[in-house]
mmCIF file of C-alpha atoms in Angstrom:
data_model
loop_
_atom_site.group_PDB
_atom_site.id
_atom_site.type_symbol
_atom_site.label_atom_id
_atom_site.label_comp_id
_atom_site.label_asym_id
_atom_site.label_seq_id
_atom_site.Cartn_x
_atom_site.Cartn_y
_atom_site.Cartn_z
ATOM 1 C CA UNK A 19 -24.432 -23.232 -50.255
ATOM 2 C CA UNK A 20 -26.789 -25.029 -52.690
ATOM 3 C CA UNK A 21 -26.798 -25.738 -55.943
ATOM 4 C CA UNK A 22 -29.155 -22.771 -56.037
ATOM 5 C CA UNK A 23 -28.181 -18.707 -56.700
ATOM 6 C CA UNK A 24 -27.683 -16.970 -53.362
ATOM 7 C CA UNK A 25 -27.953 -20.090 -51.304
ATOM 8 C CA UNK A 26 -31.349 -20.558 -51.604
ATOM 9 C CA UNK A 27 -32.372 -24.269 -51.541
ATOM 10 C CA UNK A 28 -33.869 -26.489 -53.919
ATOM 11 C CA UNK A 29 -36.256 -29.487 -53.067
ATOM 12 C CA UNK A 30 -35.299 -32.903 -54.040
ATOM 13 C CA UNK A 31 -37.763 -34.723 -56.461
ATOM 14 C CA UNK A 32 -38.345 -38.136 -55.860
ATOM 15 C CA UNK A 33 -36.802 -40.157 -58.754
ATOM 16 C CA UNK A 34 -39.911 -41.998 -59.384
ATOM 17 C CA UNK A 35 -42.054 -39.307 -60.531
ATOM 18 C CA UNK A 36 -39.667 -37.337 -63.247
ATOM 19 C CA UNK A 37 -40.268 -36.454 -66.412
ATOM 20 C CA UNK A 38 -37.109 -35.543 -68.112
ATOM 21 C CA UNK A 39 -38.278 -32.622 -70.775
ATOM 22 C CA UNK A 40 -35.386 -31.509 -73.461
ATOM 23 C CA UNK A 41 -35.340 -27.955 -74.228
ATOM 24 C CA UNK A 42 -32.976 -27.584 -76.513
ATOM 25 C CA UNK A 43 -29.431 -29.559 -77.713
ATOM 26 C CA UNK A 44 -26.712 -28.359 -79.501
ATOM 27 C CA UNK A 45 -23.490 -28.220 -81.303
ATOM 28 C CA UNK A 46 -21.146 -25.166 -80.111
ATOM 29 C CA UNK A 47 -17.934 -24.214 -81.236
ATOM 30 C CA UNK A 48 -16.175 -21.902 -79.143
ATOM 31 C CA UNK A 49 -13.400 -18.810 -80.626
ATOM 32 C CA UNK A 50 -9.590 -19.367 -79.482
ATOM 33 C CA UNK A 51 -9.573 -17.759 -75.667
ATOM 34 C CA UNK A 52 -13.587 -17.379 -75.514
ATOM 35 C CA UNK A 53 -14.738 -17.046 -72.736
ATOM 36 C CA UNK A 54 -18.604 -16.832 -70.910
ATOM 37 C CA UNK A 55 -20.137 -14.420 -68.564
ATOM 38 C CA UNK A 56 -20.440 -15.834 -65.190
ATOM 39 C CA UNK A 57 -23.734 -17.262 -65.262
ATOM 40 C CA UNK A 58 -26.604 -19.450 -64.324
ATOM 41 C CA UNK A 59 -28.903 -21.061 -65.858
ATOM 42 C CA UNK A 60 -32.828 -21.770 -65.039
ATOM 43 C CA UNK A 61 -32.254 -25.574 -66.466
ATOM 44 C CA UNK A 62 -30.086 -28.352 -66.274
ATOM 45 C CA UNK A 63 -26.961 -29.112 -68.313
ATOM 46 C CA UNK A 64 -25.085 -31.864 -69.770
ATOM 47 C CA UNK A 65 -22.367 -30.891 -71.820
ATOM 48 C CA UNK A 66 -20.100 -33.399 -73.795
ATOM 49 C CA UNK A 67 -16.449 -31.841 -75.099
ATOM 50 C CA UNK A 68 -15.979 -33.387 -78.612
ATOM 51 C CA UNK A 69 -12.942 -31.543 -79.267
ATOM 52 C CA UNK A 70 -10.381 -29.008 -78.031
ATOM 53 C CA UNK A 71 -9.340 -28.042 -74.819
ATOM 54 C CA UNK A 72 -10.296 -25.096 -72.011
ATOM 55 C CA UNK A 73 -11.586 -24.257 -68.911
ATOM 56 C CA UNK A 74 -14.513 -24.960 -66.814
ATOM 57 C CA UNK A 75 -15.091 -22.491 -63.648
ATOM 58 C CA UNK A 76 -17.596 -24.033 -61.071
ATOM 59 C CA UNK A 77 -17.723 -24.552 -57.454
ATOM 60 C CA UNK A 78 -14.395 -22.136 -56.918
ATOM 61 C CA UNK A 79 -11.945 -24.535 -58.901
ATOM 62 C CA UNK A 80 -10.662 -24.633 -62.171
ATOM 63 C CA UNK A 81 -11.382 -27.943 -64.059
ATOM 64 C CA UNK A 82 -9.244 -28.709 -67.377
ATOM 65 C CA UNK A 83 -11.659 -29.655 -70.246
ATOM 66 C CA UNK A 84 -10.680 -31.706 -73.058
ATOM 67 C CA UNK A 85 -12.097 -34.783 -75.475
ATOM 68 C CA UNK A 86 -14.278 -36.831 -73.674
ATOM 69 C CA UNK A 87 -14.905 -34.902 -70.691
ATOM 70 C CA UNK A 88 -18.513 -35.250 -69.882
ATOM 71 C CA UNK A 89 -19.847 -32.022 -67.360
ATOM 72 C CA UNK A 90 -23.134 -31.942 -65.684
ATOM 73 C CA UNK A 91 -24.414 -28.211 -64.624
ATOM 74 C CA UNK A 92 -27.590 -28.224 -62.456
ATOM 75 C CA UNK A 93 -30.228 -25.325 -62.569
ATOM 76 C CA UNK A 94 -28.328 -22.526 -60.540
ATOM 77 C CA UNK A 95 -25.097 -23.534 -60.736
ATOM 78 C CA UNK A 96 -22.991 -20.613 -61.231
ATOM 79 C CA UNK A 97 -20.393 -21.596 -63.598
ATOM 80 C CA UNK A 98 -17.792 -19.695 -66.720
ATOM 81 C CA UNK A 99 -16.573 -21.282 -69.580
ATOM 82 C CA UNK A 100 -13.165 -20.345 -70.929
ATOM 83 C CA UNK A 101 -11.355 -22.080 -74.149
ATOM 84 C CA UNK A 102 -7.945 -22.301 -74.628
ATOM 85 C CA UNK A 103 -6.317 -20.775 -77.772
ATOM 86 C CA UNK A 104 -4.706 -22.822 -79.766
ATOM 87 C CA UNK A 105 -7.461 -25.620 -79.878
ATOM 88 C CA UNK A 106 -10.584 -24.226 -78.535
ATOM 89 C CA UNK A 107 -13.059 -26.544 -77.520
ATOM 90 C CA UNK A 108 -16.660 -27.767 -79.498
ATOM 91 C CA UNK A 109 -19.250 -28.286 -77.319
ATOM 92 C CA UNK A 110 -22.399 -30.747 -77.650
ATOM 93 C CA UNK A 111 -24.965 -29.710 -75.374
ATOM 94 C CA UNK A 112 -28.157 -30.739 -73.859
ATOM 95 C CA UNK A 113 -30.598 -28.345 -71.439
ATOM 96 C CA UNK A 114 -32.972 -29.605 -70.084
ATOM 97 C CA UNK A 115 -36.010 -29.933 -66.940
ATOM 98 C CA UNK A 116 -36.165 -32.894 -64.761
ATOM 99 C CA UNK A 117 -39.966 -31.945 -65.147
ATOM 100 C CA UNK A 118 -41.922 -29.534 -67.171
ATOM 101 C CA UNK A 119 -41.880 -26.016 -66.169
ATOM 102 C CA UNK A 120 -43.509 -23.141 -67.655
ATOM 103 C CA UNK A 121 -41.745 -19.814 -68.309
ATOM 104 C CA UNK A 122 -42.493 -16.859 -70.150
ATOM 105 C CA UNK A 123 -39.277 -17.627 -72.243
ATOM 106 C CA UNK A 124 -39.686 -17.468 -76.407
ATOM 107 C CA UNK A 125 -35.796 -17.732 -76.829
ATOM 108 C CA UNK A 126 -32.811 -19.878 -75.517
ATOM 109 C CA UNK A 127 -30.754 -16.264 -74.081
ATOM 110 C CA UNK A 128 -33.393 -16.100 -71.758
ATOM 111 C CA UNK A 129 -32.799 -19.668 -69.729
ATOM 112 C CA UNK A 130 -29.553 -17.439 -68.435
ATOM 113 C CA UNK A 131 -29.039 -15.375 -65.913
ATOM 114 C CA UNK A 132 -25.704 -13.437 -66.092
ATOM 115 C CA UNK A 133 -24.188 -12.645 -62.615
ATOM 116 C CA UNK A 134 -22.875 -9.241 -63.524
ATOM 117 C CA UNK A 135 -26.509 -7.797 -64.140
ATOM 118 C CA UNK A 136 -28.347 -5.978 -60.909
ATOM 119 C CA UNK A 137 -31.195 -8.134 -61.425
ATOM 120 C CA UNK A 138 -31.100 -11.312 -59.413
ATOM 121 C CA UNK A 139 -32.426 -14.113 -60.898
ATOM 122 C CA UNK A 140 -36.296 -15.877 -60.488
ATOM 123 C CA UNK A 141 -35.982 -18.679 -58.454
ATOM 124 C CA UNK A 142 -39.523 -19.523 -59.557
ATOM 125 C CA UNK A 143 -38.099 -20.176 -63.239
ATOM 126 C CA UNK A 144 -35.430 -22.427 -61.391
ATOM 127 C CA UNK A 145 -35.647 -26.115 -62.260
ATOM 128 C CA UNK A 146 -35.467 -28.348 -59.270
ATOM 129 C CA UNK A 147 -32.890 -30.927 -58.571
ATOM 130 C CA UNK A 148 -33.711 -34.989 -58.453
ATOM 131 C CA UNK A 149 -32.435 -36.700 -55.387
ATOM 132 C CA UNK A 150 -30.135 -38.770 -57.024
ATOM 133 C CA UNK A 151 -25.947 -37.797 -57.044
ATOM 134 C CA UNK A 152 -24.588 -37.173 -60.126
ATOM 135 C CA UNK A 153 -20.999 -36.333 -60.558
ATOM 136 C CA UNK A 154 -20.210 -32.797 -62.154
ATOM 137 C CA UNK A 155 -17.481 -33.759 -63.786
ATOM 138 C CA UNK A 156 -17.143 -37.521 -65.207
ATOM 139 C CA UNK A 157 -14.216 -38.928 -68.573
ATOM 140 C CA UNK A 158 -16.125 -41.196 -70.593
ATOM 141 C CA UNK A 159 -14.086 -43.751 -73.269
ATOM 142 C CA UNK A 160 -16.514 -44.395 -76.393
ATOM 143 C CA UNK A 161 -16.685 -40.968 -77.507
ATOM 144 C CA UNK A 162 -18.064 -41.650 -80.713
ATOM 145 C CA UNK A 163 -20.813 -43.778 -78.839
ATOM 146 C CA UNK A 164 -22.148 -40.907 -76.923
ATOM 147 C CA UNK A 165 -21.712 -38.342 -79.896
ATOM 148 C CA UNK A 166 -23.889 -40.728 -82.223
ATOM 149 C CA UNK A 167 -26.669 -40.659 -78.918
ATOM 150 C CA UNK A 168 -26.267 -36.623 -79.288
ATOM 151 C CA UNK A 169 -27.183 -36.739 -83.096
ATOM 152 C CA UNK A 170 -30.388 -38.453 -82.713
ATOM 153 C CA UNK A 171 -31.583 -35.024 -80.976
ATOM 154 C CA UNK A 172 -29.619 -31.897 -82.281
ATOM 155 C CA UNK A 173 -32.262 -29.406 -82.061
ATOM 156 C CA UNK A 174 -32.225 -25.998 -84.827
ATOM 157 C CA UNK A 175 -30.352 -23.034 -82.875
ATOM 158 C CA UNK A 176 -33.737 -21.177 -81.485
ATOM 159 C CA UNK A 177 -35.948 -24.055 -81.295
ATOM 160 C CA UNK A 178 -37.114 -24.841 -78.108
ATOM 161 C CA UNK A 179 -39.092 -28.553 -77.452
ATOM 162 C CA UNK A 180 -39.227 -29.038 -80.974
ATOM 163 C CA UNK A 181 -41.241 -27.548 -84.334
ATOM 164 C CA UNK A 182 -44.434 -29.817 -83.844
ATOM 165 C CA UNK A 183 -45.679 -32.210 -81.920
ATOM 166 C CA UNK A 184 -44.254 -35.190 -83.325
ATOM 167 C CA UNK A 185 -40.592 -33.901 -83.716
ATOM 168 C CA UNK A 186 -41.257 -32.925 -80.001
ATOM 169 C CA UNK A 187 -42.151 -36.474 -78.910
ATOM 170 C CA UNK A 188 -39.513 -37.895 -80.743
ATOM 171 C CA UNK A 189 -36.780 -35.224 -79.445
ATOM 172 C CA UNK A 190 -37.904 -36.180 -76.257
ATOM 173 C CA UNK A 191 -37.509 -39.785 -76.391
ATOM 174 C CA UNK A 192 -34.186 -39.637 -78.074
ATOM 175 C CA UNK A 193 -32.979 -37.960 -75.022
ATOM 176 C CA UNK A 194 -34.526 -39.870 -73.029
ATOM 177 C CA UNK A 195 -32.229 -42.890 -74.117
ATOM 178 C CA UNK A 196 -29.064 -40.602 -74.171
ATOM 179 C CA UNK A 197 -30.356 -39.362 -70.838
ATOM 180 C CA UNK A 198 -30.591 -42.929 -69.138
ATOM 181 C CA UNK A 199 -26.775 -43.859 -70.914
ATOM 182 C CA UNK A 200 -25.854 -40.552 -69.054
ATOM 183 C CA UNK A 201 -27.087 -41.663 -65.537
ATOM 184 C CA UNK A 202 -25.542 -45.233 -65.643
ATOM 185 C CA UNK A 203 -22.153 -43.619 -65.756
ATOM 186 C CA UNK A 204 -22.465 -40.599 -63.710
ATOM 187 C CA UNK A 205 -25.217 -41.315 -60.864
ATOM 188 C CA UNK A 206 -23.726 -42.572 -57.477
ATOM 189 C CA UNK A 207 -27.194 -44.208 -57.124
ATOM 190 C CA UNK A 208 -26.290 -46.268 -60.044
ATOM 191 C CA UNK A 209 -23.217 -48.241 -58.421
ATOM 192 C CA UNK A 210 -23.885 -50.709 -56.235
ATOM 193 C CA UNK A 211 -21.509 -48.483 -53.116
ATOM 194 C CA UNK A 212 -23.678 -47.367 -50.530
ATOM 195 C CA UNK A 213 -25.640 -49.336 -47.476
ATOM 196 C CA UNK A 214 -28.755 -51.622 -48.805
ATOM 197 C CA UNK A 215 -30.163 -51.193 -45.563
ATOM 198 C CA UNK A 216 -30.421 -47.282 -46.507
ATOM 199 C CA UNK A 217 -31.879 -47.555 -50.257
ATOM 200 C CA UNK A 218 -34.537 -49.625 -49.192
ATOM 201 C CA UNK A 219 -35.875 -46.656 -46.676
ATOM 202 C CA UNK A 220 -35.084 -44.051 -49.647
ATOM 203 C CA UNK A 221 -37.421 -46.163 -51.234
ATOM 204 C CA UNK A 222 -39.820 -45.913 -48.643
ATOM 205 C CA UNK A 223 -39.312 -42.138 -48.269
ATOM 206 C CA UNK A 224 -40.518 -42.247 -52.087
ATOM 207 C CA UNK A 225 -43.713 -44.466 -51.648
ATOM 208 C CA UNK A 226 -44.956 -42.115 -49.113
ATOM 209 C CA UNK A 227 -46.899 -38.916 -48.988
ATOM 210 C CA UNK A 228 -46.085 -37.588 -46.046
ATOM 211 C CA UNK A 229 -43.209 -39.197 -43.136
ATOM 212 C CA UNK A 230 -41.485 -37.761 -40.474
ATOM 213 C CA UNK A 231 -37.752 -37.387 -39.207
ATOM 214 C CA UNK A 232 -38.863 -39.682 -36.233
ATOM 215 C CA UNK A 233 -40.831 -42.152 -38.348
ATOM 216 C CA UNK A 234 -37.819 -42.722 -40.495
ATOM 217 C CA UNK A 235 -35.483 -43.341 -37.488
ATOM 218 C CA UNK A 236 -37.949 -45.437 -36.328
ATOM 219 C CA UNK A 237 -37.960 -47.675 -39.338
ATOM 220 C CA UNK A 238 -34.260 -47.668 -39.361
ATOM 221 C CA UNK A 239 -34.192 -48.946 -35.824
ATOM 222 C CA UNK A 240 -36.570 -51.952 -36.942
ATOM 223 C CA UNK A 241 -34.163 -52.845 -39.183
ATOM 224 C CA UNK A 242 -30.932 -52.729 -37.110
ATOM 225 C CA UNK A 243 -29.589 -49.248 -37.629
ATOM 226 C CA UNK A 244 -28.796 -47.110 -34.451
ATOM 227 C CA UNK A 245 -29.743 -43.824 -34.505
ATOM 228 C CA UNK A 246 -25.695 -42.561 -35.316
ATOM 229 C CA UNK A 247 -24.783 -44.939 -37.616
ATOM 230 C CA UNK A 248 -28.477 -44.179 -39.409
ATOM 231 C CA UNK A 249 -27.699 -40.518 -39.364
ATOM 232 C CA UNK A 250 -23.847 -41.631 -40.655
ATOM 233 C CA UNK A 251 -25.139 -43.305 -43.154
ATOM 234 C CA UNK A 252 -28.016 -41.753 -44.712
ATOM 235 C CA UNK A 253 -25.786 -38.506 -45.253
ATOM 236 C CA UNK A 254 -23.078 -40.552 -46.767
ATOM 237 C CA UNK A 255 -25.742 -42.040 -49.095
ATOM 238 C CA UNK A 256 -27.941 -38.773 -49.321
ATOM 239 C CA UNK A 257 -25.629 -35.252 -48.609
ATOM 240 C CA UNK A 258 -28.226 -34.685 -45.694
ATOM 241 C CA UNK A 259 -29.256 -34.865 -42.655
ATOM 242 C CA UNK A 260 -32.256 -37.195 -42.666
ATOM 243 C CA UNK A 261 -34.533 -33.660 -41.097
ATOM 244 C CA UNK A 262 -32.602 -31.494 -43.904
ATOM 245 C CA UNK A 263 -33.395 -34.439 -46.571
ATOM 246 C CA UNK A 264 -37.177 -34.272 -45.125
ATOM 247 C CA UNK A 265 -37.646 -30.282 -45.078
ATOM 248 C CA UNK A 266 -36.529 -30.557 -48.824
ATOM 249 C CA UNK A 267 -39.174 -32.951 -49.678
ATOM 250 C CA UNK A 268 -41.549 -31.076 -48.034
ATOM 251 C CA UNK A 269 -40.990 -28.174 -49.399
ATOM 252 C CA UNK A 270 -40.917 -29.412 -52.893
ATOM 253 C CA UNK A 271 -44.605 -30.758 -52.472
ATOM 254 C CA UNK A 272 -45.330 -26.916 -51.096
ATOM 255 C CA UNK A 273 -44.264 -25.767 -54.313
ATOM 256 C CA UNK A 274 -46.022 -28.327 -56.743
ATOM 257 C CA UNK A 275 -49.349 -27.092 -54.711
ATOM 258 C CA UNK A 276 -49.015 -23.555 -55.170
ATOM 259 C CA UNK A 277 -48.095 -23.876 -58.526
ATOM 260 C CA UNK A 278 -50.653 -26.747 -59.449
ATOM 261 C CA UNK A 279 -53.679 -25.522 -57.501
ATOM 262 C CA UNK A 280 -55.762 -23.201 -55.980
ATOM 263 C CA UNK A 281 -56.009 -24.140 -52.365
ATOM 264 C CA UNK A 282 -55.376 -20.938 -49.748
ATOM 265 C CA UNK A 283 -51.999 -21.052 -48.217
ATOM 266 C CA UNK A 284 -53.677 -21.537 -45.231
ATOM 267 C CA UNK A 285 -55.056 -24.581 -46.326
ATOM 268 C CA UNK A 286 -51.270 -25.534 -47.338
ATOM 269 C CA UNK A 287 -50.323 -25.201 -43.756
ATOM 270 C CA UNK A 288 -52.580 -27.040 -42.540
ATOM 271 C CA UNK A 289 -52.017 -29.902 -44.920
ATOM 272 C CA UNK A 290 -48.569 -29.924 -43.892
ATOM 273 C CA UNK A 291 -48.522 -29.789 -40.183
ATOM 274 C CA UNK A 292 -47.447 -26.241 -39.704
ATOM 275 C CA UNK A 293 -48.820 -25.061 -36.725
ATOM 276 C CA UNK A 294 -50.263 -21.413 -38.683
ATOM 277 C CA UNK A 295 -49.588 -19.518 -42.014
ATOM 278 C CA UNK A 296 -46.626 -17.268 -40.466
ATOM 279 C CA UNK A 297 -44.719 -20.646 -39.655
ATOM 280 C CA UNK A 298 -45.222 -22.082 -43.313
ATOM 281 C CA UNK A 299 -44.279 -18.474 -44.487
ATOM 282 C CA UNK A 300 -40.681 -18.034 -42.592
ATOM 283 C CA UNK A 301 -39.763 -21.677 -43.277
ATOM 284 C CA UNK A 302 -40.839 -21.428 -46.981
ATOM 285 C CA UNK A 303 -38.868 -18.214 -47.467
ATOM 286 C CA UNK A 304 -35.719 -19.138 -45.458
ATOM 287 C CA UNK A 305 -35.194 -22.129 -47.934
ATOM 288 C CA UNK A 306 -36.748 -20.840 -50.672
ATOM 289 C CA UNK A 307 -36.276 -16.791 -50.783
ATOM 290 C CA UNK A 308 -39.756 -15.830 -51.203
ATOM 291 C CA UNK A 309 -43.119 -16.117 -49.282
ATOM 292 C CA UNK A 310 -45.586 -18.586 -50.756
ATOM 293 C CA UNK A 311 -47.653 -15.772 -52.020
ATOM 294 C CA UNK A 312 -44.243 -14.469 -54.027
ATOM 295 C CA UNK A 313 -43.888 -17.577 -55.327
ATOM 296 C CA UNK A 314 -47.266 -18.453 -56.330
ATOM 297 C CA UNK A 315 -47.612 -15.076 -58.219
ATOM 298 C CA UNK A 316 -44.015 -15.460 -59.846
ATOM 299 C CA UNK A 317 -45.073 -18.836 -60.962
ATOM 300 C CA UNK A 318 -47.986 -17.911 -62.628
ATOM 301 C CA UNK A 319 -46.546 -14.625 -64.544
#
């Protein structure tokens, strides 16, 4: 299963064209034995545990929370809180979009979903995930380092993106710092671990509009990769297959078009090599969990 509600599967972005946006940041003191709903959320989280000890529920384990543990919660992650009692734990948070989406949401209850309701959640509203590895779960050692980071962009409970323009660019670009101090200890893609040989065609992947499975085994041959150890690798490096890797792409440039533009869906298909509008349909809404025309409309509620 995904990072996504329900299985359904998110397209990587390409690192090089994000544009982190901060929501909202804030400080949270949880009640002796509190404890959330189940829940998702439509955005991404990074939470930092100041003080106090609990409970984090996420991926069907149990991880202890205390001082210093910094968590990372992507956009549909289901996940429950739970504090202990005797010292419950304050949280500093941080939601946020890799890039800008627009929602019909005016306050911050409504960037959750809770499980327990009938309703399933819209997977329109669902930020998208960056194809970079970041650890959930991560113990950093200057605490009061990252906490002094966190000031610089505490946001009013009920503000969202900031009051006016300028507090809104500064906000932003005070996360942005935080943000990049967060990635240098937590992104795999940071380290120096992994094959060179297999960065360099990520890079490639990146620089391109449009590349094929076959094209990218290809390249890897030229550069003295077989076609196992390339397929070894690049999950190792990756998560996925090189196709499954590919289809996610893909699919996320679907979605920036029918979000961004006008152009038919036929027209969609045919920019993307499916062979009519009934294959771009099935494959969209196998990974995705809607047609094109579902998610266009949702999109644009």
């Amino acid at each position: 299963m995904s990072a996504a509600y329900g299985g359904n599967e998110q397209a990587l972005i390409d690192p090089t064209v994000l544009h982190p946006f901060l929501l909202f940041a804030q400080r949270y003191a949880f009640y002796p034995n509190e404890s959330s709903f189940e829940r998702i959320a439509y955005m991404n989280a990074i939470i930092i545990v100041e003080t106090g000890e609990g409970h984090l529920h996420m991926d069907n384990r149990d991880y202890p929370m205390k001082a210093g543990t910094l968590v990372y919660i992507p956009a549909g992650k289901m996940h429950r809180w739970r504090a202990a009692q005797s010292e419950p734990m304050i949280h500093r948070t941080a939601y946020f979009d890799w890039n800008p989406r627009q929602r019909p949401f005016v306050s911050e209850g409504q960037f959750f979903h809770i499980l327990s309701l009938h309703s399933a959640p819209l997977s329109v509203y669902m930020d998208e995930e960056p194809a970079i590895r970041i650890e959930p779960i991560t113990k950093i050692d200057n605490l009061p380092l990252w906490l002094s980071y966190h000031n610089r962009f505490l946001t009013m409970p009920g503000r969202i993106g900031g009051a006016d323009m300028r507090e809104a660019i500064r906000l932003r670009g005070e996360f942005q710092v935080f943000l990049s101090l967060f990635l240098s200890n937590t992104s795999k893609d940071a380290s120096n671990n992994g094959d060179p040989r297999i960065k360099e065609l990520l890079k490639l992947v990146a620089s391109q509009a449009e590349i094929e499975e076959q094209e990218l085994v290809q390249y890897a041959e030229q550069i003295g990769l077989k076609r196992s150890r390339f397929y070894a690798l690049f999950r190792e490096e990756t998560g996925l297959s090189p196709k499954h890797y590919m289809t996610r792409r893909k699919l996320q440039r679907i979605k920036c078009d029918l979000r961004q533009s006008d152009v038919t869906i036929t027209q969609i298909a045919e920019k993307y090599g499916y062979s009519s509008i009934h294959v771009l349909s099935k494959n969209f809404r196998k990974h995705i969990g809607l047609t094109p025309s579902e998610y266009r409309r949702q999109s644009r509620m």
